[in-house]
Amino acid sequence: MEGKEEDVKLGANKYRETQPIGTAAQSQDDSKDYKEPPPAPLIEPGELTSWSFYRAGIAEFVATFLFLYITVLTVMGVFKDPTKCTTVGIQGIAWAFGGMIFALVYCTAGISGGHINPAVTFGLFLARKLSLPRALFYMVMQTLGAICGAGVVKGFYGDRYDQLGGGANSVNPGYTKGDGLGAEIVGTFVLVYTVFSATDAKRNARDSHVPILAPLPIGFAVFLVHLATIPITGTGINPARSLGAAIIFNKERSWDHHWIFWVGPFIGAALAALYHQVVIRAIPFKSK
């Protein structure tokens, strides 16, 4: 128990701005009285000396690695069969993405917040749920994890990896760049809006009689967005996922539209943060 107490003392629960996605909606206060938490500081020097800070980054790396490993393998398995009859099909790809997000958010929520996506991290940063150093650290670790995950899949498939497209995102024939950008903006808005709603501590305090497991609606949102936008862009809504696959695939078509898979998700995340904080929560209009 001493080790656990020391870990807490070093910062496992000290920096509340980490906003665990899977657990933040669960109040520890039996009275269920809600008090608006203060915004996270822009820079918190104490974080950089805390083991929990680096442990959270490692958790983001491993989670994004596993996310790319499972999902890109699923994509490869579907694409290698031209009939799609012996594979899980497009619906299976959507389930792989949504199911992995559900599982990984559940596993890492109490450690890093379970972001597994730079767009989610960006949205929570704009809402002042975490500090700038933590946000940047998460994004770097998420990107590295995605690159490693896609690299392992390529190791399995060898030359066939390039032939099957490597799971890289691009705007599909029949759609314009504007179509792809719009799909990424709206898709990421759905995801990040769901994250904010599922982890809203005030909502839990108000509706404490309604049980909620936050990773479930988040994973389901990812599943639904993939169903809708796989035909348009292959569905990015996660810049780390798109960059990891693009770097390992490294063909011209994976880079032609790559900017869409950063600009779209970041705009969508910003709009979701603005909508939740200003419209839904009306935080700027609350009296001090």
PDB file of C-alpha atoms in Angstrom:
ATOM      1  CA  MET A   1       0.000   0.000   0.000  1.00  0.00           C
ATOM      2  CA  GLU A   2       2.936   2.321   0.604  1.00  0.00           C
ATOM      3  CA  GLY A   3       3.851   2.213  -3.073  1.00  0.00           C
ATOM      4  CA  LYS A   4       0.314   3.074  -4.086  1.00  0.00           C
ATOM      5  CA  GLU A   5       0.108   5.946  -1.624  1.00  0.00           C
ATOM      6  CA  GLU A   6       3.443   7.281  -2.845  1.00  0.00           C
ATOM      7  CA  ASP A   7       2.270   7.107  -6.463  1.00  0.00           C
ATOM      8  CA  VAL A   8      -0.782   9.142  -5.571  1.00  0.00           C
ATOM      9  CA  LYS A   9       1.413  11.586  -3.715  1.00  0.00           C
ATOM     10  CA  LEU A  10       3.630  11.976  -6.769  1.00  0.00           C
ATOM     11  CA  GLY A  11       0.707  13.006  -8.883  1.00  0.00           C
ATOM     12  CA  ALA A  12      -1.464  10.104 -10.018  1.00  0.00           C
ATOM     13  CA  ASN A  13      -4.504  11.960  -8.729  1.00  0.00           C
ATOM     14  CA  LYS A  14      -2.988  15.371  -8.112  1.00  0.00           C
ATOM     15  CA  TYR A  15      -3.440  16.747 -11.605  1.00  0.00           C
ATOM     16  CA  ARG A  16      -7.178  16.589 -12.129  1.00  0.00           C
ATOM     17  CA  GLU A  17      -6.941  18.194 -15.569  1.00  0.00           C
ATOM     18  CA  THR A  18      -6.189  14.805 -17.113  1.00  0.00           C
ATOM     19  CA  GLN A  19      -9.978  14.323 -17.330  1.00  0.00           C
ATOM     20  CA  PRO A  20     -10.171  10.503 -17.459  1.00  0.00           C
ATOM     21  CA  ILE A  21     -12.557   9.752 -20.304  1.00  0.00           C
ATOM     22  CA  GLY A  22     -13.784   6.520 -18.810  1.00  0.00           C
ATOM     23  CA  THR A  23     -14.103   7.627 -15.214  1.00  0.00           C
ATOM     24  CA  ALA A  24     -14.444  11.398 -14.984  1.00  0.00           C
ATOM     25  CA  ALA A  25     -18.217  11.158 -15.040  1.00  0.00           C
ATOM     26  CA  GLN A  26     -18.153   9.130 -11.836  1.00  0.00           C
ATOM     27  CA  SER A  27     -18.253  11.369  -8.782  1.00  0.00           C
ATOM     28  CA  GLN A  28     -16.458  10.408  -5.604  1.00  0.00           C
ATOM     29  CA  ASP A  29     -18.712  12.694  -3.566  1.00  0.00           C
ATOM     30  CA  ASP A  30     -21.572  10.809  -1.973  1.00  0.00           C
ATOM     31  CA  SER A  31     -23.501  14.035  -1.588  1.00  0.00           C
ATOM     32  CA  LYS A  32     -23.527  14.381  -5.403  1.00  0.00           C
ATOM     33  CA  ASP A  33     -23.244  18.151  -5.051  1.00  0.00           C
ATOM     34  CA  TYR A  34     -21.507  19.529  -8.110  1.00  0.00           C
ATOM     35  CA  LYS A  35     -18.840  22.183  -8.033  1.00  0.00           C
ATOM     36  CA  GLU A  36     -17.311  23.502 -11.238  1.00  0.00           C
ATOM     37  CA  PRO A  37     -13.637  22.466 -11.307  1.00  0.00           C
ATOM     38  CA  PRO A  38     -11.114  25.223 -12.008  1.00  0.00           C
ATOM     39  CA  PRO A  39      -9.591  25.280 -15.503  1.00  0.00           C
ATOM     40  CA  ALA A  40      -6.277  23.526 -15.902  1.00  0.00           C
ATOM     41  CA  PRO A  41      -3.266  25.861 -15.921  1.00  0.00           C
ATOM     42  CA  LEU A  42      -1.700  26.488 -19.300  1.00  0.00           C
ATOM     43  CA  ILE A  43       1.649  25.297 -17.946  1.00  0.00           C
ATOM     44  CA  GLU A  44       2.040  23.203 -14.803  1.00  0.00           C
ATOM     45  CA  PRO A  45       5.774  22.778 -14.068  1.00  0.00           C
ATOM     46  CA  GLY A  46       5.058  20.229 -11.347  1.00  0.00           C
ATOM     47  CA  GLU A  47       3.743  17.789 -13.941  1.00  0.00           C
ATOM     48  CA  LEU A  48       7.143  17.414 -15.550  1.00  0.00           C
ATOM     49  CA  THR A  49       8.616  15.957 -12.366  1.00  0.00           C
ATOM     50  CA  SER A  50       5.746  13.549 -11.758  1.00  0.00           C
ATOM     51  CA  TRP A  51       5.947   9.908 -12.783  1.00  0.00           C
ATOM     52  CA  SER A  52       2.208   9.944 -13.497  1.00  0.00           C
ATOM     53  CA  PHE A  53       2.838  12.422 -16.330  1.00  0.00           C
ATOM     54  CA  TYR A  54       5.232  10.082 -18.132  1.00  0.00           C
ATOM     55  CA  ARG A  55       3.197   6.998 -17.269  1.00  0.00           C
ATOM     56  CA  ALA A  56       0.195   8.646 -18.929  1.00  0.00           C
ATOM     57  CA  GLY A  57       2.230   9.308 -22.077  1.00  0.00           C
ATOM     58  CA  ILE A  58       3.362   5.691 -22.199  1.00  0.00           C
ATOM     59  CA  ALA A  59      -0.260   4.585 -21.814  1.00  0.00           C
ATOM     60  CA  GLU A  60      -1.244   6.767 -24.769  1.00  0.00           C
ATOM     61  CA  PHE A  61       1.590   5.289 -26.849  1.00  0.00           C
ATOM     62  CA  VAL A  62       0.634   1.695 -26.086  1.00  0.00           C
ATOM     63  CA  ALA A  63      -3.092   2.307 -26.585  1.00  0.00           C
ATOM     64  CA  THR A  64      -2.578   3.982 -29.971  1.00  0.00           C
ATOM     65  CA  PHE A  65      -0.151   1.226 -30.983  1.00  0.00           C
ATOM     66  CA  LEU A  66      -2.776  -1.428 -30.215  1.00  0.00           C
ATOM     67  CA  PHE A  67      -5.479   0.633 -31.895  1.00  0.00           C
ATOM     68  CA  LEU A  68      -3.555   0.804 -35.190  1.00  0.00           C
ATOM     69  CA  TYR A  69      -2.455  -2.811 -34.922  1.00  0.00           C
ATOM     70  CA  ILE A  70      -5.980  -4.217 -34.640  1.00  0.00           C
ATOM     71  CA  THR A  71      -7.765  -1.789 -36.954  1.00  0.00           C
ATOM     72  CA  VAL A  72      -5.248  -1.774 -39.821  1.00  0.00           C
ATOM     73  CA  LEU A  73      -5.024  -5.564 -39.656  1.00  0.00           C
ATOM     74  CA  THR A  74      -8.806  -5.652 -39.994  1.00  0.00           C
ATOM     75  CA  VAL A  75      -8.670  -3.330 -43.000  1.00  0.00           C
ATOM     76  CA  MET A  76      -5.975  -5.491 -44.613  1.00  0.00           C
ATOM     77  CA  GLY A  77      -8.016  -8.623 -44.033  1.00  0.00           C
ATOM     78  CA  VAL A  78     -11.036  -7.136 -45.777  1.00  0.00           C
ATOM     79  CA  PHE A  79      -9.126  -5.620 -48.700  1.00  0.00           C
ATOM     80  CA  LYS A  80      -7.200  -8.786 -49.540  1.00  0.00           C
ATOM     81  CA  ASP A  81     -10.419 -10.581 -50.487  1.00  0.00           C
ATOM     82  CA  PRO A  82     -12.000  -9.033 -53.596  1.00  0.00           C
ATOM     83  CA  THR A  83     -15.360 -10.705 -52.917  1.00  0.00           C
ATOM     84  CA  LYS A  84     -15.571  -9.573 -49.272  1.00  0.00           C
ATOM     85  CA  CYS A  85     -17.647 -12.700 -48.670  1.00  0.00           C
ATOM     86  CA  THR A  86     -15.126 -14.390 -46.416  1.00  0.00           C
ATOM     87  CA  THR A  87     -14.244 -11.279 -44.412  1.00  0.00           C
ATOM     88  CA  VAL A  88     -15.946  -9.112 -41.819  1.00  0.00           C
ATOM     89  CA  GLY A  89     -16.672  -6.499 -44.510  1.00  0.00           C
ATOM     90  CA  ILE A  90     -17.027  -2.741 -44.137  1.00  0.00           C
ATOM     91  CA  GLN A  91     -19.298  -3.154 -41.113  1.00  0.00           C
ATOM     92  CA  GLY A  92     -16.595  -5.255 -39.482  1.00  0.00           C
ATOM     93  CA  ILE A  93     -14.027  -2.517 -40.050  1.00  0.00           C
ATOM     94  CA  ALA A  94     -16.342  -0.031 -38.354  1.00  0.00           C
ATOM     95  CA  TRP A  95     -16.830  -2.435 -35.439  1.00  0.00           C
ATOM     96  CA  ALA A  96     -13.060  -2.925 -35.140  1.00  0.00           C
ATOM     97  CA  PHE A  97     -12.475   0.817 -34.809  1.00  0.00           C
ATOM     98  CA  GLY A  98     -15.387   1.406 -32.445  1.00  0.00           C
ATOM     99  CA  GLY A  99     -14.750  -1.715 -30.379  1.00  0.00           C
ATOM    100  CA  MET A 100     -11.064  -0.974 -29.926  1.00  0.00           C
ATOM    101  CA  ILE A 101     -11.805   2.573 -28.808  1.00  0.00           C
ATOM    102  CA  PHE A 102     -14.309   1.214 -26.291  1.00  0.00           C
ATOM    103  CA  ALA A 103     -11.799  -1.309 -24.908  1.00  0.00           C
ATOM    104  CA  LEU A 104      -8.780   1.009 -24.888  1.00  0.00           C
ATOM    105  CA  VAL A 105     -10.601   3.977 -23.356  1.00  0.00           C
ATOM    106  CA  TYR A 106     -11.888   1.647 -20.657  1.00  0.00           C
ATOM    107  CA  CYS A 107      -8.343   0.359 -19.975  1.00  0.00           C
ATOM    108  CA  THR A 108      -6.478   3.686 -19.997  1.00  0.00           C
ATOM    109  CA  ALA A 109      -9.056   6.169 -18.721  1.00  0.00           C
ATOM    110  CA  GLY A 110      -7.768   6.194 -15.168  1.00  0.00           C
ATOM    111  CA  ILE A 111      -4.133   6.564 -16.258  1.00  0.00           C
ATOM    112  CA  SER A 112      -4.020   9.066 -19.100  1.00  0.00           C
ATOM    113  CA  GLY A 113      -7.655   9.959 -19.662  1.00  0.00           C
ATOM    114  CA  GLY A 114      -7.851   7.546 -22.607  1.00  0.00           C
ATOM    115  CA  HIS A 115      -7.592  10.072 -25.419  1.00  0.00           C
ATOM    116  CA  ILE A 116      -5.882   7.884 -28.090  1.00  0.00           C
ATOM    117  CA  ASN A 117      -6.469  10.688 -30.593  1.00  0.00           C
ATOM    118  CA  PRO A 118      -4.766  14.098 -31.021  1.00  0.00           C
ATOM    119  CA  ALA A 119      -8.112  15.636 -31.981  1.00  0.00           C
ATOM    120  CA  VAL A 120      -9.650  14.545 -28.669  1.00  0.00           C
ATOM    121  CA  THR A 121      -6.607  15.869 -26.816  1.00  0.00           C
ATOM    122  CA  PHE A 122      -6.864  19.159 -28.715  1.00  0.00           C
ATOM    123  CA  GLY A 123     -10.553  19.544 -27.900  1.00  0.00           C
ATOM    124  CA  LEU A 124     -10.007  18.872 -24.198  1.00  0.00           C
ATOM    125  CA  PHE A 125      -7.067  21.288 -24.189  1.00  0.00           C
ATOM    126  CA  LEU A 126      -9.224  24.048 -25.675  1.00  0.00           C
ATOM    127  CA  ALA A 127     -11.762  23.361 -22.914  1.00  0.00           C
ATOM    128  CA  ARG A 128      -8.951  23.755 -20.354  1.00  0.00           C
ATOM    129  CA  LYS A 129      -9.166  20.153 -19.194  1.00  0.00           C
ATOM    130  CA  LEU A 130      -5.403  19.599 -19.446  1.00  0.00           C
ATOM    131  CA  SER A 131      -2.233  21.645 -19.684  1.00  0.00           C
ATOM    132  CA  LEU A 132      -0.303  22.508 -22.829  1.00  0.00           C
ATOM    133  CA  PRO A 133       2.754  20.325 -22.021  1.00  0.00           C
ATOM    134  CA  ARG A 134       0.512  17.339 -21.348  1.00  0.00           C
ATOM    135  CA  ALA A 135      -1.461  17.931 -24.558  1.00  0.00           C
ATOM    136  CA  LEU A 136       1.701  18.138 -26.670  1.00  0.00           C
ATOM    137  CA  PHE A 137       3.223  15.110 -24.956  1.00  0.00           C
ATOM    138  CA  TYR A 138       0.087  13.069 -25.574  1.00  0.00           C
ATOM    139  CA  MET A 139       0.017  14.017 -29.260  1.00  0.00           C
ATOM    140  CA  VAL A 140       3.651  13.014 -29.757  1.00  0.00           C
ATOM    141  CA  MET A 141       3.171   9.672 -28.006  1.00  0.00           C
ATOM    142  CA  GLN A 142      -0.063   8.967 -29.877  1.00  0.00           C
ATOM    143  CA  THR A 143       1.660   9.620 -33.197  1.00  0.00           C
ATOM    144  CA  LEU A 144       4.640   7.418 -32.349  1.00  0.00           C
ATOM    145  CA  GLY A 145       2.328   4.639 -31.217  1.00  0.00           C
ATOM    146  CA  ALA A 146       0.360   4.856 -34.469  1.00  0.00           C
ATOM    147  CA  ILE A 147       3.515   4.640 -36.578  1.00  0.00           C
ATOM    148  CA  CYS A 148       4.721   1.584 -34.663  1.00  0.00           C
ATOM    149  CA  GLY A 149       1.322  -0.118 -34.877  1.00  0.00           C
ATOM    150  CA  ALA A 150       1.093   0.334 -38.643  1.00  0.00           C
ATOM    151  CA  GLY A 151       4.731  -0.767 -38.966  1.00  0.00           C
ATOM    152  CA  VAL A 152       4.028  -4.085 -37.253  1.00  0.00           C
ATOM    153  CA  VAL A 153       1.116  -4.731 -39.630  1.00  0.00           C
ATOM    154  CA  LYS A 154       3.388  -4.062 -42.599  1.00  0.00           C
ATOM    155  CA  GLY A 155       5.832  -6.574 -41.141  1.00  0.00           C
ATOM    156  CA  PHE A 156       3.082  -9.198 -41.296  1.00  0.00           C
ATOM    157  CA  TYR A 157       1.967  -8.403 -44.838  1.00  0.00           C
ATOM    158  CA  GLY A 158       5.258  -7.464 -46.499  1.00  0.00           C
ATOM    159  CA  ASP A 159       4.797  -6.476 -50.168  1.00  0.00           C
ATOM    160  CA  ARG A 160       1.066  -7.124 -49.942  1.00  0.00           C
ATOM    161  CA  TYR A 161       0.783  -4.209 -47.518  1.00  0.00           C
ATOM    162  CA  ASP A 162       1.469  -1.711 -50.302  1.00  0.00           C
ATOM    163  CA  GLN A 163      -0.743  -3.577 -52.762  1.00  0.00           C
ATOM    164  CA  LEU A 164      -3.676  -3.428 -50.334  1.00  0.00           C
ATOM    165  CA  GLY A 165      -3.305   0.280 -49.618  1.00  0.00           C
ATOM    166  CA  GLY A 166      -1.782   0.032 -46.148  1.00  0.00           C
ATOM    167  CA  GLY A 167      -4.940   1.256 -44.452  1.00  0.00           C
ATOM    168  CA  ALA A 168      -3.984   4.815 -45.440  1.00  0.00           C
ATOM    169  CA  ASN A 169      -6.686   7.472 -45.632  1.00  0.00           C
ATOM    170  CA  SER A 170      -7.443   9.377 -48.829  1.00  0.00           C
ATOM    171  CA  VAL A 171     -10.448  10.976 -50.479  1.00  0.00           C
ATOM    172  CA  ASN A 172     -12.057   8.215 -52.529  1.00  0.00           C
ATOM    173  CA  PRO A 173     -12.908   8.584 -56.235  1.00  0.00           C
ATOM    174  CA  GLY A 174     -16.212  10.333 -56.825  1.00  0.00           C
ATOM    175  CA  TYR A 175     -15.743  12.740 -53.915  1.00  0.00           C
ATOM    176  CA  THR A 176     -14.054  16.149 -53.834  1.00  0.00           C
ATOM    177  CA  LYS A 177     -11.532  17.442 -51.325  1.00  0.00           C
ATOM    178  CA  GLY A 178     -14.325  19.590 -49.909  1.00  0.00           C
ATOM    179  CA  ASP A 179     -16.436  16.466 -49.388  1.00  0.00           C
ATOM    180  CA  GLY A 180     -13.561  14.802 -47.551  1.00  0.00           C
ATOM    181  CA  LEU A 181     -12.862  17.841 -45.391  1.00  0.00           C
ATOM    182  CA  GLY A 182     -16.540  18.187 -44.474  1.00  0.00           C
ATOM    183  CA  ALA A 183     -16.800  14.499 -43.601  1.00  0.00           C
ATOM    184  CA  GLU A 184     -13.764  14.748 -41.315  1.00  0.00           C
ATOM    185  CA  ILE A 185     -15.033  17.902 -39.605  1.00  0.00           C
ATOM    186  CA  VAL A 186     -18.500  16.541 -38.884  1.00  0.00           C
ATOM    187  CA  GLY A 187     -17.229  13.066 -37.975  1.00  0.00           C
ATOM    188  CA  THR A 188     -14.744  14.447 -35.464  1.00  0.00           C
ATOM    189  CA  PHE A 189     -17.390  16.806 -34.081  1.00  0.00           C
ATOM    190  CA  VAL A 190     -19.609  13.798 -33.360  1.00  0.00           C
ATOM    191  CA  LEU A 191     -16.758  12.003 -31.596  1.00  0.00           C
ATOM    192  CA  VAL A 192     -15.490  14.907 -29.481  1.00  0.00           C
ATOM    193  CA  TYR A 193     -19.003  16.084 -28.622  1.00  0.00           C
ATOM    194  CA  THR A 194     -19.723  12.562 -27.378  1.00  0.00           C
ATOM    195  CA  VAL A 195     -16.524  12.623 -25.317  1.00  0.00           C
ATOM    196  CA  PHE A 196     -17.541  15.874 -23.638  1.00  0.00           C
ATOM    197  CA  SER A 197     -21.073  14.654 -22.965  1.00  0.00           C
ATOM    198  CA  ALA A 198     -20.026  11.239 -21.657  1.00  0.00           C
ATOM    199  CA  THR A 199     -17.459  12.717 -19.266  1.00  0.00           C
ATOM    200  CA  ASP A 200     -19.457  15.691 -18.017  1.00  0.00           C
ATOM    201  CA  ALA A 201     -19.229  15.520 -14.227  1.00  0.00           C
ATOM    202  CA  LYS A 202     -22.163  17.926 -13.828  1.00  0.00           C
ATOM    203  CA  ARG A 203     -24.356  15.610 -15.866  1.00  0.00           C
ATOM    204  CA  ASN A 204     -23.443  12.721 -13.586  1.00  0.00           C
ATOM    205  CA  ALA A 205     -24.222  14.760 -10.489  1.00  0.00           C
ATOM    206  CA  ARG A 206     -27.612  15.729 -11.920  1.00  0.00           C
ATOM    207  CA  ASP A 207     -28.503  12.317 -13.354  1.00  0.00           C
ATOM    208  CA  SER A 208     -26.805  10.081 -10.818  1.00  0.00           C
ATOM    209  CA  HIS A 209     -29.710   7.628 -10.987  1.00  0.00           C
ATOM    210  CA  VAL A 210     -28.831   6.874 -14.635  1.00  0.00           C
ATOM    211  CA  PRO A 211     -25.798   4.573 -14.852  1.00  0.00           C
ATOM    212  CA  ILE A 212     -23.323   5.341 -17.648  1.00  0.00           C
ATOM    213  CA  LEU A 213     -20.113   3.732 -18.794  1.00  0.00           C
ATOM    214  CA  ALA A 214     -18.398   6.530 -20.709  1.00  0.00           C
ATOM    215  CA  PRO A 215     -16.289   4.367 -23.069  1.00  0.00           C
ATOM    216  CA  LEU A 216     -19.457   2.778 -24.488  1.00  0.00           C
ATOM    217  CA  PRO A 217     -21.018   5.865 -26.137  1.00  0.00           C
ATOM    218  CA  ILE A 218     -17.551   7.012 -27.252  1.00  0.00           C
ATOM    219  CA  GLY A 219     -16.819   3.691 -28.942  1.00  0.00           C
ATOM    220  CA  PHE A 220     -20.297   3.609 -30.440  1.00  0.00           C
ATOM    221  CA  ALA A 221     -19.818   7.115 -31.857  1.00  0.00           C
ATOM    222  CA  VAL A 222     -16.598   5.974 -33.551  1.00  0.00           C
ATOM    223  CA  PHE A 223     -18.439   2.962 -34.984  1.00  0.00           C
ATOM    224  CA  LEU A 224     -21.276   5.067 -36.413  1.00  0.00           C
ATOM    225  CA  VAL A 225     -18.966   7.680 -37.904  1.00  0.00           C
ATOM    226  CA  HIS A 226     -16.992   4.934 -39.656  1.00  0.00           C
ATOM    227  CA  LEU A 227     -20.163   3.454 -41.105  1.00  0.00           C
ATOM    228  CA  ALA A 228     -21.047   6.848 -42.544  1.00  0.00           C
ATOM    229  CA  THR A 229     -17.684   8.048 -43.857  1.00  0.00           C
ATOM    230  CA  ILE A 230     -15.616   4.983 -44.828  1.00  0.00           C
ATOM    231  CA  PRO A 231     -16.917   5.363 -48.417  1.00  0.00           C
ATOM    232  CA  ILE A 232     -15.755   9.016 -48.490  1.00  0.00           C
ATOM    233  CA  THR A 233     -12.329   9.132 -46.800  1.00  0.00           C
ATOM    234  CA  GLY A 234     -11.843   5.718 -45.236  1.00  0.00           C
ATOM    235  CA  THR A 235     -12.608   7.675 -42.040  1.00  0.00           C
ATOM    236  CA  GLY A 236      -9.773   9.440 -40.315  1.00  0.00           C
ATOM    237  CA  ILE A 237     -11.152  11.550 -37.416  1.00  0.00           C
ATOM    238  CA  ASN A 238      -7.817  10.741 -35.746  1.00  0.00           C
ATOM    239  CA  PRO A 239      -4.693  12.507 -37.073  1.00  0.00           C
ATOM    240  CA  ALA A 240      -2.347  10.010 -35.399  1.00  0.00           C
ATOM    241  CA  ARG A 241      -4.103   7.076 -37.081  1.00  0.00           C
ATOM    242  CA  SER A 242      -3.941   8.823 -40.471  1.00  0.00           C
ATOM    243  CA  LEU A 243      -0.293   9.862 -40.110  1.00  0.00           C
ATOM    244  CA  GLY A 244       0.884   6.461 -38.867  1.00  0.00           C
ATOM    245  CA  ALA A 245      -0.656   4.639 -41.817  1.00  0.00           C
ATOM    246  CA  ALA A 246       0.544   7.291 -44.283  1.00  0.00           C
ATOM    247  CA  ILE A 247       4.163   7.143 -43.091  1.00  0.00           C
ATOM    248  CA  ILE A 248       4.349   3.352 -43.282  1.00  0.00           C
ATOM    249  CA  PHE A 249       2.478   3.160 -46.612  1.00  0.00           C
ATOM    250  CA  ASN A 250       4.399   6.193 -47.955  1.00  0.00           C
ATOM    251  CA  LYS A 251       2.861   6.430 -51.412  1.00  0.00           C
ATOM    252  CA  GLU A 252       1.881   9.585 -53.261  1.00  0.00           C
ATOM    253  CA  ARG A 253      -1.851   9.065 -52.915  1.00  0.00           C
ATOM    254  CA  SER A 254      -1.583   8.820 -49.130  1.00  0.00           C
ATOM    255  CA  TRP A 255       0.018  12.293 -49.000  1.00  0.00           C
ATOM    256  CA  ASP A 256      -2.085  14.079 -51.656  1.00  0.00           C
ATOM    257  CA  HIS A 257      -4.986  14.662 -49.295  1.00  0.00           C
ATOM    258  CA  HIS A 258      -3.208  14.160 -45.988  1.00  0.00           C
ATOM    259  CA  TRP A 259      -3.769  17.734 -44.821  1.00  0.00           C
ATOM    260  CA  ILE A 260      -7.502  16.992 -44.739  1.00  0.00           C
ATOM    261  CA  PHE A 261      -6.949  14.427 -41.979  1.00  0.00           C
ATOM    262  CA  TRP A 262      -5.343  17.040 -39.723  1.00  0.00           C
ATOM    263  CA  VAL A 263      -7.278  20.176 -40.578  1.00  0.00           C
ATOM    264  CA  GLY A 264     -10.678  18.443 -40.551  1.00  0.00           C
ATOM    265  CA  PRO A 265     -10.334  16.701 -37.160  1.00  0.00           C
ATOM    266  CA  PHE A 266      -8.840  19.763 -35.480  1.00  0.00           C
ATOM    267  CA  ILE A 267     -11.650  22.008 -36.761  1.00  0.00           C
ATOM    268  CA  GLY A 268     -14.247  19.437 -35.710  1.00  0.00           C
ATOM    269  CA  ALA A 269     -12.702  19.118 -32.245  1.00  0.00           C
ATOM    270  CA  ALA A 270     -12.560  22.898 -31.803  1.00  0.00           C
ATOM    271  CA  LEU A 271     -16.212  23.268 -32.818  1.00  0.00           C
ATOM    272  CA  ALA A 272     -17.248  20.493 -30.421  1.00  0.00           C
ATOM    273  CA  ALA A 273     -15.342  22.111 -27.543  1.00  0.00           C
ATOM    274  CA  LEU A 274     -16.874  25.502 -28.342  1.00  0.00           C
ATOM    275  CA  TYR A 275     -20.380  24.076 -28.599  1.00  0.00           C
ATOM    276  CA  HIS A 276     -20.155  22.115 -25.355  1.00  0.00           C
ATOM    277  CA  GLN A 277     -18.491  24.806 -23.263  1.00  0.00           C
ATOM    278  CA  VAL A 278     -20.403  27.831 -24.585  1.00  0.00           C
ATOM    279  CA  VAL A 279     -23.802  26.503 -25.647  1.00  0.00           C
ATOM    280  CA  ILE A 280     -24.404  23.358 -23.591  1.00  0.00           C
ATOM    281  CA  ARG A 281     -22.595  24.332 -20.392  1.00  0.00           C
ATOM    282  CA  ALA A 282     -22.715  28.139 -20.852  1.00  0.00           C
ATOM    283  CA  ILE A 283     -19.506  28.367 -18.821  1.00  0.00           C
ATOM    284  CA  PRO A 284     -18.462  31.844 -20.100  1.00  0.00           C
ATOM    285  CA  PHE A 285     -21.781  33.265 -18.891  1.00  0.00           C
ATOM    286  CA  LYS A 286     -21.705  31.846 -15.387  1.00  0.00           C
ATOM    287  CA  SER A 287     -21.107  34.241 -12.501  1.00  0.00           C
ATOM    288  CA  LYS A 288     -17.830  33.879 -10.700  1.00  0.00           C
TER     289      LYS A 288
END
